[in-house]
Short mmCIF file of C-alpha atoms in Angstrom, two decimals:
data_model
loop_
_atom_site.label_atom_id
_atom_site.label_comp_id
_atom_site.label_asym_id
_atom_site.label_seq_id
_atom_site.Cartn_x
_atom_site.Cartn_y
_atom_site.Cartn_z
CA MET A 1 15.50 5.43 -3.07
CA VAL A 2 17.97 7.64 -1.79
CA GLY A 3 21.06 8.10 0.69
CA LEU A 4 18.49 8.65 3.50
CA ALA A 5 16.72 5.87 4.50
CA GLY A 6 19.07 4.98 7.15
CA LEU A 7 18.50 8.87 8.77
CA ALA A 8 14.44 7.59 9.80
CA ILE A 9 14.51 3.74 9.23
CA SER A 10 17.10 3.17 11.18
CA VAL A 11 15.73 4.94 14.04
CA LEU A 12 12.31 3.09 13.76
CA LEU A 13 12.70 -0.25 12.31
CA ALA A 14 11.75 -2.63 15.11
CA ALA A 15 11.16 -2.63 18.81
CA GLY A 16 13.85 -2.57 21.01
CA LEU A 17 16.44 -2.51 17.95
CA GLY A 18 18.10 0.70 19.34
CA ALA A 19 19.13 1.33 15.87
CA THR A 20 21.17 5.23 15.76
CA ALA A 21 20.09 7.90 13.55
CA ALA A 22 22.59 8.54 10.32
CA GLN A 23 24.29 11.64 11.10
CA ALA A 24 27.67 12.86 10.36
CA PRO A 25 30.40 12.49 13.15
CA THR A 26 30.30 15.76 15.59
CA ASP A 27 33.42 15.45 17.28
CA GLY A 28 37.01 14.41 16.26
CA GLY A 29 35.18 11.38 14.33
CA ALA A 30 32.75 10.47 17.21
CA LYS A 31 29.26 9.60 16.61
CA PRO A 32 26.34 10.89 18.50
CA ALA A 33 24.59 8.47 20.84
CA PRO A 34 21.68 6.54 19.63
CA GLU A 35 17.88 7.64 19.23
CA PRO A 36 15.40 6.05 21.16
CA ALA A 37 13.10 3.79 18.99
CA ALA A 38 9.52 6.03 18.29
CA ARG A 39 6.99 5.05 20.82
CA SER A 40 3.57 5.71 20.91
CA PRO A 41 1.57 7.29 23.96
CA GLY A 42 1.52 3.98 25.62
CA GLY A 43 4.97 2.92 25.51
CA ALA A 44 4.81 0.28 22.69
CA ALA A 45 7.56 1.06 19.55
CA THR A 46 6.11 2.17 16.38
CA GLU A 47 7.94 0.00 14.10
CA ILE A 48 8.43 1.02 10.45
CA SER A 49 8.39 -2.72 8.45
CA SER A 50 8.81 -3.82 5.38
CA SER A 51 6.18 -4.79 2.75
CA ILE A 52 6.65 -7.96 0.43
CA VAL A 53 4.81 -7.19 -2.52
CA LEU A 54 3.48 -9.70 -4.83
CA ALA A 55 3.19 -8.17 -7.83
CA VAL A 56 3.08 -10.97 -10.79
CA PRO A 57 2.26 -14.74 -9.98
CA THR A 58 6.19 -15.58 -10.48
CA ASP A 59 6.44 -13.59 -7.47
CA TYR A 60 4.81 -16.35 -5.07
CA LEU A 61 4.36 -19.74 -7.19
CA LEU A 62 6.61 -22.19 -5.84
CA ASN A 63 8.98 -23.31 -8.67
CA GLY A 64 10.56 -26.85 -8.81
CA SER A 65 12.97 -26.81 -5.66
CA GLY A 66 9.78 -25.76 -3.65
CA ARG A 67 11.21 -21.84 -3.51
CA SER A 68 9.42 -18.57 -4.56
CA THR A 69 10.73 -15.15 -5.10
CA CYS A 70 8.38 -14.56 -1.84
CA MET A 71 10.82 -16.69 -0.05
CA ASP A 72 14.09 -14.59 -1.03
CA MET A 73 12.05 -11.34 0.01
CA VAL A 74 11.25 -13.01 3.24
CA ASP A 75 14.91 -14.64 3.91
CA ARG A 76 16.60 -10.90 2.95
CA ALA A 77 13.85 -9.13 5.48
CA SER A 78 14.35 -11.82 8.33
CA GLN A 79 18.11 -10.60 8.26
CA TYR A 80 17.25 -7.43 10.50
CA ARG A 81 15.04 -7.45 13.55
CA ILE A 82 11.76 -6.54 12.13
CA LYS A 83 8.71 -7.84 13.78
CA ARG A 84 5.94 -7.62 10.99
CA LEU A 85 5.81 -8.49 7.59
CA GLN A 86 2.85 -7.14 5.30
CA PHE A 87 2.58 -9.44 2.48
CA VAL A 88 0.84 -7.60 -0.57
CA PRO A 89 -0.51 -10.18 -3.05
CA THR A 90 -1.53 -8.70 -6.37
CA LEU A 91 -4.73 -9.79 -7.90
CA PHE A 92 -7.27 -8.40 -10.90
CA TRP A 93 -10.55 -8.06 -12.39
CA VAL A 94 -12.49 -7.84 -15.40
CA ASP A 95 -15.10 -5.85 -15.94
CA GLU A 96 -18.02 -5.79 -18.97
CA GLY A 97 -16.32 -2.28 -20.30
CA PRO A 98 -18.36 0.43 -20.57
CA LEU A 99 -22.16 0.33 -19.98
CA ASP A 100 -23.09 3.68 -21.67
CA PRO A 101 -20.52 5.19 -23.21
CA PRO A 102 -20.41 8.92 -24.39
CA THR A 103 -20.56 9.68 -28.02
CA GLY A 104 -16.65 9.76 -28.94
CA PHE A 105 -15.80 7.59 -26.33
CA ASP A 106 -12.09 5.98 -26.72
CA PRO A 107 -12.30 2.23 -25.84
CA SER A 108 -8.20 2.11 -25.66
CA CYS A 109 -8.39 4.71 -22.79
CA LYS A 110 -5.59 6.77 -24.01
CA THR A 111 -7.31 10.24 -23.86
CA ALA A 112 -5.13 13.21 -23.04
CA ASP A 113 -7.38 13.64 -20.19
CA PHE A 114 -7.31 10.53 -18.37
CA LEU A 115 -8.26 11.27 -14.94
CA ALA A 116 -11.11 12.59 -16.23
CA SER A 117 -12.55 10.44 -18.92
CA TYR A 118 -15.14 8.41 -18.24
CA TYR A 119 -14.95 4.64 -17.39
CA CYS A 120 -11.26 4.42 -18.25
CA TYR A 121 -10.26 5.51 -14.29
CA ASP A 122 -13.11 5.95 -12.74
CA ARG A 123 -15.16 2.69 -12.98
CA PHE A 124 -17.79 3.46 -10.83
CA ASN A 125 -21.54 2.76 -12.09
CA ALA A 126 -19.73 2.73 -15.47
CA THR A 127 -19.38 -0.84 -16.08
CA ARG A 128 -20.06 -4.34 -13.42
CA VAL A 129 -17.62 -7.07 -12.52
CA LYS A 130 -16.95 -9.94 -15.01
CA TYR A 131 -14.90 -12.12 -12.92
CA PHE A 132 -11.71 -11.87 -10.48
CA CYS A 133 -8.42 -13.55 -11.17
CA TYR A 134 -4.80 -14.09 -10.62
CA ASP A 135 -2.91 -13.23 -13.70
CA ARG A 136 -3.43 -10.14 -15.68
CA ASP A 137 -1.59 -11.97 -18.87
CA LYS A 138 -4.23 -15.18 -18.66
CA CYS A 139 -7.24 -13.50 -17.30
CA THR A 140 -9.68 -14.92 -19.77
CA GLY A 141 -11.99 -16.26 -17.17
CA PRO A 142 -12.46 -17.04 -13.58
CA PRO A 143 -9.72 -19.63 -11.79
CA GLY A 144 -10.81 -22.83 -11.27
CA GLN A 145 -10.13 -24.73 -8.23
CA ALA A 146 -6.46 -26.00 -9.06
CA ASP A 147 -5.56 -22.46 -9.14
CA ILE A 148 -7.24 -21.26 -5.87
CA ALA A 149 -5.91 -23.74 -4.36
CA ARG A 150 -2.33 -23.59 -6.16
CA PHE A 151 -2.39 -19.27 -5.01
CA ARG A 152 -2.86 -20.38 -1.17
CA ASP A 153 -0.59 -22.81 -1.30
CA SER A 154 2.26 -20.73 -2.36
CA LEU A 155 1.24 -18.15 -0.10
CA LYS A 156 1.10 -20.32 2.72
CA ALA A 157 4.54 -21.63 2.12
CA CYS A 158 5.97 -18.21 2.32
CA MET A 159 4.03 -17.08 5.14
CA GLN A 160 5.12 -20.36 6.88
CA LEU A 161 9.04 -19.37 6.42
CA ALA A 162 7.86 -15.96 7.68
CA VAL A 163 6.40 -17.41 10.87
CA SER A 164 9.24 -19.55 11.64
CA ARG A 165 11.89 -16.57 11.47
CA GLY A 166 9.75 -14.90 14.10
CA HIS A 167 7.67 -12.78 11.99
CA ASP A 168 3.62 -11.30 12.60
CA LEU A 169 1.93 -11.68 9.22
CA SER A 170 0.19 -8.42 7.78
CA VAL A 171 -2.08 -9.06 4.37
CA ASN A 172 -3.11 -5.92 2.23
CA MET A 173 -4.07 -7.48 -0.86
CA HIS A 174 -4.52 -5.02 -3.75
CA VAL A 175 -7.10 -6.20 -6.95
CA ASP A 176 -5.69 -4.30 -10.04
CA ASP A 177 -7.68 -3.63 -13.80
CA ALA A 178 -6.80 -6.85 -15.99
CA THR A 179 -9.86 -5.43 -18.70
CA LYS A 180 -8.15 -5.59 -21.91
CA GLY A 181 -4.73 -6.21 -20.54
CA GLY A 182 -5.13 -3.55 -18.00
CA LEU A 183 -7.02 -0.13 -18.97
CA GLY A 184 -5.52 1.98 -16.03
CA GLY A 185 -8.96 1.85 -13.93
CA TRP A 186 -8.75 2.81 -10.53
CA ARG A 187 -9.78 0.38 -7.89
CA ASN A 188 -10.96 2.61 -5.58
CA THR A 189 -14.45 3.45 -7.93
CA LEU A 190 -14.99 -0.11 -8.49
CA LEU A 191 -18.26 -1.10 -7.24
CA PHE A 192 -19.50 -4.67 -6.07
CA SER A 193 -20.63 -6.82 -3.33
CA PRO A 194 -17.91 -9.22 -1.65
CA LEU A 195 -20.17 -11.58 -1.40
CA GLN A 196 -22.06 -11.55 -4.72
CA GLN A 197 -20.80 -14.21 -7.53
CA PHE A 198 -19.47 -13.07 -10.76
CA SER A 199 -19.18 -16.00 -13.20
CA GLY A 200 -19.61 -18.36 -10.41
CA LEU A 201 -17.18 -17.18 -7.91
CA SER A 202 -17.83 -14.17 -5.42
CA TYR A 203 -14.18 -12.00 -4.27
CA VAL A 204 -14.54 -14.11 -1.32
CA ASP A 205 -14.06 -17.03 -2.37
CA VAL A 206 -10.98 -16.24 -5.36
CA VAL A 207 -9.38 -13.65 -2.77
CA LEU A 208 -10.19 -13.65 0.64
CA ASN A 209 -10.88 -17.41 1.77
CA PRO A 210 -7.64 -18.79 0.37
CA ILE A 211 -5.70 -15.71 1.66
CA ALA A 212 -7.07 -16.53 5.16
CA ASP A 213 -6.66 -20.22 4.92
CA ALA A 214 -3.00 -19.55 3.72
CA ILE A 215 -2.63 -17.45 7.05
CA ALA A 216 -4.43 -20.21 9.26
CA GLY A 217 -2.20 -22.92 8.00
CA ALA A 218 0.84 -20.84 8.39
CA VAL A 219 0.17 -18.70 12.33
CA GLY A 220 2.18 -20.27 14.88
CA PRO A 221 0.87 -20.53 18.57
CA SER A 222 1.68 -16.67 19.36
CA THR A 223 1.53 -15.17 15.95
CA GLN A 224 -0.46 -12.36 15.52
CA VAL A 225 -2.27 -11.39 12.75
CA TRP A 226 -3.95 -8.35 10.53
CA LEU A 227 -5.83 -8.86 7.21
CA THR A 228 -6.84 -5.98 5.45
CA MET A 229 -9.94 -7.03 3.39
CA GLN A 230 -9.39 -4.66 0.53
CA GLY A 231 -6.68 -2.53 -0.15
CA GLU A 232 -7.57 1.01 -1.42
CA MET A 233 -11.17 -0.13 -2.35
CA GLY A 234 -13.78 2.56 -1.18
CA ALA A 235 -17.08 2.01 -3.22
CA THR A 236 -17.43 -1.71 -2.05
CA VAL A 237 -17.02 -0.72 1.05
CA PHE A 238 -19.44 2.25 1.29
CA PHE A 239 -22.39 0.49 -0.89
CA TYR A 240 -22.33 -2.75 0.80
CA SER A 241 -20.99 -2.14 4.59
CA LYS A 242 -23.48 -4.82 5.72
CA ASP A 243 -21.51 -7.33 3.37
CA TRP A 244 -17.92 -6.32 4.15
CA GLN A 245 -19.11 -6.01 8.14
CA GLN A 246 -20.49 -10.27 7.34
CA VAL A 247 -17.19 -10.71 5.75
CA ALA A 248 -15.15 -9.59 8.67
CA ALA A 249 -16.71 -11.43 11.14
CA ASP A 250 -16.31 -14.86 8.87
CA MET A 251 -12.43 -13.97 8.17
CA ARG A 252 -12.16 -13.89 11.59
CA THR A 253 -13.71 -17.02 12.90
CA ARG A 254 -11.81 -18.46 9.54
CA ILE A 255 -8.21 -17.76 10.93
CA ALA A 256 -8.86 -18.33 14.03
CA GLY A 257 -10.07 -21.52 13.39
CA GLY A 258 -7.61 -22.77 11.65
CA GLY A 259 -8.86 -22.75 7.85
CA ALA A 260 -11.80 -24.07 5.34
CA GLY A 261 -13.49 -27.01 7.08
CA ARG A 262 -12.49 -26.10 10.58
CA GLN A 263 -13.99 -24.84 13.75
CA ALA A 264 -13.51 -21.66 15.41
CA GLY A 265 -13.54 -23.86 18.73
CA ARG A 266 -10.44 -25.65 17.94
CA ALA A 267 -8.58 -22.08 18.55
CA GLY A 268 -10.35 -20.74 21.32
CA THR A 269 -10.94 -16.94 22.18
CA SER A 270 -7.16 -16.73 22.32
CA GLN A 271 -6.47 -17.16 19.04
CA GLN A 272 -9.35 -14.94 17.66
CA GLY A 273 -7.84 -12.44 19.79
CA ARG A 274 -4.59 -12.23 17.92
CA VAL A 275 -6.21 -11.96 14.69
CA HIS A 276 -7.01 -8.49 13.65
CA ILE A 277 -9.53 -7.58 10.58
CA GLY A 278 -9.45 -4.22 8.77
CA LEU A 279 -10.63 -2.11 6.10
CA GLY A 280 -7.92 -0.69 3.72
CA ILE A 281 -9.23 2.97 2.71
CA ASN A 282 -7.37 5.64 0.06
CA ASN A 283 -5.94 8.94 0.96
CA ALA A 284 -8.93 10.60 -0.10
CA LYS A 285 -12.18 10.32 -1.77
CA LEU A 286 -13.62 7.41 0.91
CA CYS A 287 -16.19 6.21 -1.71
CA GLY A 288 -14.67 6.29 -4.32
CA CYS A 289 -17.74 7.76 -5.92
CA ILE A 290 -17.91 11.86 -5.77
CA LEU A 291 -15.64 14.18 -7.52
CA VAL A 292 -13.29 11.15 -8.76
CA PRO A 293 -11.43 13.50 -11.27
CA ILE A 294 -10.02 15.95 -8.62
CA VAL A 295 -6.15 15.74 -8.14
CA ASP A 296 -5.81 18.96 -4.98
CA GLN A 297 -7.85 17.81 -1.71
CA ARG A 298 -8.13 21.39 -0.99
CA GLU A 299 -10.41 21.84 -3.85
CA TYR A 300 -12.19 18.59 -3.42
CA LEU A 301 -12.65 19.64 0.31
CA ALA A 302 -14.64 22.82 -0.76
CA ARG A 303 -16.50 21.06 -3.26
CA PHE A 304 -17.34 18.18 -1.48
CA PRO A 305 -19.89 19.29 1.14
CA ALA A 306 -22.43 20.24 -1.92
CA ALA A 307 -21.40 17.18 -3.95
CA PHE A 308 -22.19 14.80 -1.10
CA GLU A 309 -25.69 16.56 0.03
CA ALA A 310 -26.81 15.40 -3.98
CA VAL A 311 -26.12 11.96 -3.05
CA LYS A 312 -26.66 11.45 0.39
CA GLY A 313 -29.56 9.54 0.21
CA GLU A 314 -27.87 6.82 -1.49
CA PHE A 315 -25.71 5.72 1.54
CA ASP A 316 -26.81 3.42 4.60
CA LEU A 317 -24.78 5.69 6.84
CA PRO A 318 -25.85 3.41 10.05
CA ALA A 319 -24.40 0.99 8.46
CA ILE A 320 -21.21 2.54 7.38
CA GLN A 321 -20.62 3.16 10.75
CA SER A 322 -21.36 -0.30 12.01
CA LEU A 323 -18.95 -1.71 9.99
CA PHE A 324 -16.37 0.49 10.89
CA ASN A 325 -17.24 -0.22 14.45
CA ALA A 326 -16.85 -3.46 13.90
CA ILE A 327 -13.33 -4.12 12.47
CA ASP A 328 -10.03 -3.30 14.56
CA TYR A 329 -7.90 -1.11 12.45
CA VAL A 330 -8.11 1.18 9.33
CA GLY A 331 -5.25 1.29 7.04
CA LEU A 332 -4.66 4.28 5.29
CA SER A 333 -2.21 4.74 1.77
CA ALA A 334 -0.39 7.66 3.51
CA TYR A 335 1.19 9.20 0.94
CA ILE A 336 1.36 12.52 2.46
CA PRO A 337 2.08 15.80 0.38
CA GLN A 338 2.93 18.70 1.97
CA SER A 339 2.55 22.12 0.68
CA ASP A 340 5.61 23.34 2.75
CA ILE A 341 8.75 21.41 2.19
CA HIS A 342 9.88 22.43 5.53
CA PHE A 343 7.12 21.11 7.52
CA GLN A 344 6.92 20.13 10.80
CA PRO A 345 6.57 16.45 11.76
CA CYS A 346 2.61 17.20 13.33
CA ASP A 347 2.27 18.60 9.70
CA LEU A 348 2.17 14.82 9.03
CA GLU A 349 -1.45 14.24 10.39
CA GLY A 350 -2.89 16.66 7.83
CA LEU A 351 -3.46 13.50 5.70
CA MET A 352 -5.48 12.43 8.83
CA SER A 353 -7.37 15.85 9.57
CA ARG A 354 -8.62 16.02 5.54
CA LEU A 355 -9.92 12.35 5.82
CA ASP A 356 -11.46 13.27 9.23
CA GLN A 357 -13.49 16.33 7.57
CA GLU A 358 -14.72 13.40 4.95
CA PHE A 359 -15.42 10.83 7.24
CA THR A 360 -17.62 13.25 9.37
CA PHE A 361 -20.16 13.24 6.68
CA TYR A 362 -20.55 9.45 7.28
CA GLY A 363 -21.11 10.27 11.01
CA LEU A 364 -17.41 8.90 11.50
CA THR A 365 -13.98 10.13 12.48
CA LEU A 366 -10.28 8.59 12.71
CA LYS A 367 -10.28 10.38 15.97
CA GLY A 368 -13.30 8.98 17.34
CA LEU A 369 -12.37 5.45 15.97
CA LEU A 370 -9.12 5.80 18.00
CA ALA A 371 -10.92 6.38 21.25
CA ALA A 372 -12.98 3.79 20.73
CA GLY A 373 -9.45 1.18 20.57
CA LYS A 374 -9.38 1.00 16.89
CA GLU A 375 -5.81 1.27 15.25
CA ILE A 376 -4.57 3.49 12.54
CA HIS A 377 -1.94 1.65 10.04
CA TRP A 378 -0.13 3.67 7.11
CA SER A 379 -0.59 0.25 4.96
CA GLU A 380 1.61 2.07 2.37
CA PHE A 381 3.91 4.82 2.64
CA GLY A 382 6.82 6.89 1.10
CA VAL A 383 8.02 9.23 -1.16
CA GLY A 384 8.08 8.42 -4.99
CA GLY A 385 9.80 11.14 -6.62
CA GLY A 386 7.13 11.62 -9.81
CA THR A 387 4.48 13.67 -10.66
CA SER A 388 2.15 11.72 -13.37
CA PRO A 389 -0.57 8.69 -12.64
CA GLN A 390 1.39 6.63 -15.41
CA GLY A 391 4.78 6.67 -13.94
CA ASP A 392 6.42 8.70 -16.61
CA GLN A 393 7.34 12.15 -15.31
CA LYS A 394 9.84 12.28 -12.84
CA ALA A 395 9.62 15.43 -10.28
CA ALA A 396 12.63 17.91 -10.82
CA THR A 397 11.78 20.18 -7.78
CA ALA A 398 11.23 19.84 -4.17
CA GLU A 399 8.17 21.15 -4.26
CA GLU A 400 6.74 18.82 -7.01
CA ALA A 401 7.92 15.63 -5.11
CA ALA A 402 6.31 17.25 -2.00
CA TYR A 403 2.81 17.79 -3.89
CA THR A 404 2.52 13.98 -5.20
CA PRO A 405 4.32 11.87 -3.21
CA PHE A 406 1.96 8.88 -4.48
CA PHE A 407 3.62 9.11 -7.82
CA GLY A 408 7.04 7.47 -8.75
CA MET A 409 8.88 6.11 -11.40
CA SER A 410 7.66 2.53 -12.98
CA GLY A 411 9.77 0.07 -15.05
CA ALA A 412 13.10 -0.82 -15.12
CA TYR A 413 16.08 1.69 -13.37
CA THR A 414 17.58 4.12 -15.69
CA ARG A 415 19.60 7.17 -15.08
CA ALA A 416 16.91 8.79 -17.21
CA LYS A 417 14.36 7.84 -14.98
CA ASP A 418 15.91 8.39 -11.69
CA PRO A 419 14.47 11.59 -9.72
CA PHE A 420 16.99 11.32 -6.90
CA ILE A 421 20.49 11.32 -8.80
CA LEU A 422 21.08 7.98 -7.36
CA TYR A 423 23.95 7.28 -9.55
CA ASP A 424 25.82 9.81 -8.63
CA LEU A 425 25.12 11.55 -4.93
CA SER A 426 28.15 14.05 -4.94
CA GLN A 427 25.54 15.93 -7.33
CA PRO A 428 22.87 17.99 -5.78
CA SER A 429 19.22 16.81 -5.64
CA PRO A 430 16.37 18.91 -4.04
CA VAL A 431 14.31 15.91 -4.76
CA ARG A 432 16.72 13.63 -2.75
CA ASP A 433 17.07 16.30 -0.21
CA TYR A 434 13.37 16.65 0.18
CA ALA A 435 12.89 13.03 0.64
CA ARG A 436 15.63 12.50 3.47
CA TYR A 437 14.04 15.54 5.49
CA PHE A 438 10.30 13.87 4.58
CA TYR A 439 12.19 10.42 6.68
CA ASN A 440 13.97 12.44 9.04
CA GLN A 441 10.25 14.35 9.97
CA THR A 442 8.55 10.67 10.14
CA ALA A 443 11.11 9.58 12.66
CA ALA A 444 10.51 12.35 14.95
CA TYR A 445 6.61 12.35 14.45
CA LEU A 446 6.90 8.60 15.44
CA ARG A 447 9.68 9.23 18.20
CA GLN A 448 7.33 11.25 20.00
CA GLY A 449 4.20 9.09 19.62
CA GLY A 450 2.11 11.32 17.27
CA CYS A 451 0.19 14.70 17.79
CA ASP A 452 -3.54 14.62 17.74
CA TYR A 453 -3.16 10.98 16.35
CA ARG A 454 -1.23 8.19 16.60
CA VAL A 455 0.06 5.54 14.23
CA ALA A 456 0.38 1.49 15.01
CA HIS A 457 1.57 0.30 12.16
CA VAL A 458 4.03 1.77 9.48
CA TYR A 459 5.03 -0.22 6.15
CA ILE A 460 7.33 1.08 3.48
CA TRP A 461 5.90 0.83 0.07
CA ASN A 462 8.69 -1.29 -1.24
CA LEU A 463 8.10 -1.14 -5.10
CA PRO A 464 10.23 1.12 -7.67
CA SER A 465 11.17 4.99 -6.57
CA TRP A 466 8.93 4.59 -3.42
CA ASP A 467 11.36 2.28 -1.78
CA VAL A 468 14.14 3.25 0.72
CA GLN A 469 15.02 -0.22 2.41
CA VAL A 470 18.75 -1.55 1.18
CA GLY A 471 18.76 -4.86 -0.12
CA GLY A 472 22.54 -5.47 0.30
CA ARG A 473 25.69 -4.04 -0.41
CA CYS A 474 27.55 -4.21 -4.01
CA ARG A 475 30.59 -2.60 -5.94
CA ARG A 476 30.02 1.01 -7.31
CA GLY A 477 28.41 0.49 -10.99
CA ASN A 478 29.03 3.44 -13.89
CA THR A 479 25.89 1.93 -15.89
CA ASP A 480 22.07 1.68 -15.93
CA ARG A 481 22.66 -2.09 -16.25
CA GLN A 482 24.78 -2.25 -13.23
CA HIS A 483 22.40 0.22 -11.50
CA GLN A 484 19.65 -1.73 -12.57
CA GLY A 485 20.71 -5.28 -11.39
CA MET A 486 20.05 -3.71 -7.85
CA ALA A 487 16.75 -1.85 -8.32
CA TRP A 488 13.27 -1.47 -10.52
CA LYS A 489 13.98 -5.08 -11.31
CA PRO A 490 11.45 -7.18 -13.15
CA ARG A 491 9.26 -10.06 -11.68
CA GLY A 492 9.70 -9.26 -8.20
CA VAL A 493 12.94 -9.81 -7.82
CA ALA A 494 14.05 -7.97 -4.29
CA HIS A 495 16.67 -5.25 -4.05
CA VAL A 496 17.23 -1.68 -3.70
CA TRP A 497 17.78 1.12 -6.36
CA SER A 498 21.15 1.55 -6.41
CA SER A 499 24.53 0.31 -5.43
CA ARG A 500 25.69 3.93 -4.70
CA GLN A 501 23.07 4.28 -1.92
CA ALA A 502 24.07 0.98 -0.47
CA GLU A 503 27.45 2.40 -0.19
CA ALA A 504 26.11 5.83 1.50
CA LEU A 505 24.44 3.74 3.80
CA ALA A 506 27.08 0.98 4.50
CA ALA A 507 27.28 1.69 8.19
CA LEU A 508 23.35 1.60 8.81
CA PRO A 509 21.27 -1.29 9.69
CA GLN A 510 20.24 -2.37 6.09
CA HIS A 511 17.44 -4.20 4.83
CA ILE A 512 14.92 -5.25 1.71
CA LEU A 513 13.42 -5.08 -1.19
CA ALA A 514 11.74 -3.85 -4.16
CA GLY A 515 9.37 -5.48 -6.87
CA ALA A 516 7.90 -5.64 -9.83
CA VAL A 517 5.44 -2.84 -11.03
CA PRO A 518 3.35 -2.96 -14.26
CA ALA A 519 3.93 0.05 -16.53
CA VAL A 520 0.73 1.80 -15.18
CA HIS A 521 0.59 0.65 -11.38
CA HIS A 522 -1.65 2.60 -8.73
CA GLN A 523 -3.51 5.46 -10.69
CA ARG A 524 -3.26 7.73 -8.07
CA GLY A 525 -5.79 10.73 -9.21
CA GLU A 526 -6.11 12.54 -5.58
CA LEU A 527 -4.24 14.62 -3.42
CA PRO A 528 -4.70 13.84 0.43
#
């Protein structure tokens, strides 16, 4: 993303790596002593890991030679001592469209106030799921059994490669809007039961069972597994908590037992102890159902108590509490905004403390879950350098980049889109400087083991402008085409943004990837 990755990531890549922070020589060219790896209070290293984002089917489907882009990403990641890899397959939903559109509703969803418009962004109580599928461009009906098997087997083949390289497996799937080709609906607001059948198949049938079977078919006897059952999907969790608790138990048994049609007893309790089941929540708006259009989290939290009180009776609070106490970890989309561009390491916990203000209304806190032995994962992490949910407006100042780190730039790389001015590091860039500072402070935070919270896993969001992980070195390029070859490349080809970045970090531990992203990917209408 910028000439900054090594400043923090070289310190934090993996347990025992002993990588050094990127600093200028301090004494006649002598380099400073290596920084220690980040440590939690318990002494275990906090690794900053890579995400293998499978944004389109061609990222994971096997070609005629039995290879896939997913495998290429794993190969690149395996050049470095990263223990965990997070696989992020993207699947899709199609819904029935607006159930009760107001007068003047624009079915194209191209209204100026996209976040506040009925149905388009906020699907809560505005529609019903029709079916889930695998390919946005071919999402004309639910998948057949052959499609499910192909998805499972392709993912399994890539995971088997990862395990053979010594990696543990984490999975955090995304489900995106494919209605009419994709209208930009926010997955956090989609209301459904994971056990309910839609056009004959449930979310569990299409999404979770094949992923669980892929994991079960790939793991070795000592492989650790983390499965996030639903990435950034809050409405379904907070209104169908009992169903999700059943699914969590089923997934644990299915993976530990070796997949479909096998018995958990084959693996025994030792294998079950290596299977960790979690929930993925957004960085704000836990239920995806209250004050959805509000971007500023301070405004959201100020108005939340009254808004919650008006709908409190709709929630089964004991069921919600039981679910969160039954899982092993909570994964957060940790795009952490800052009002002060010179923030201190402990200020990174503002995301979690603000979430706890909201969690309290449901009788829970992240602090309480930590005390009960649960973990917190930063499932997505980074600074995108954008200011718009459409991915088409770049930050011009450090303050803008700090305020909306969850927004970035989409599509193929061009200099015109680059908020970090990667094509010429000799040019000043306050956005690039802020991103560098952000990762340095992250390094300091993880090295000290957190402040009031502790974070067990951190996964860089390896897509376009969030990606800070270098995929290799290349010659200096002077055109958009040359730069594009290393970054923001379509079809999930994993590389980096800029040849100049690679040169700037040439002396540092370097690794992977960036993937494809649709023109509108991740509508993030919230400020945590």
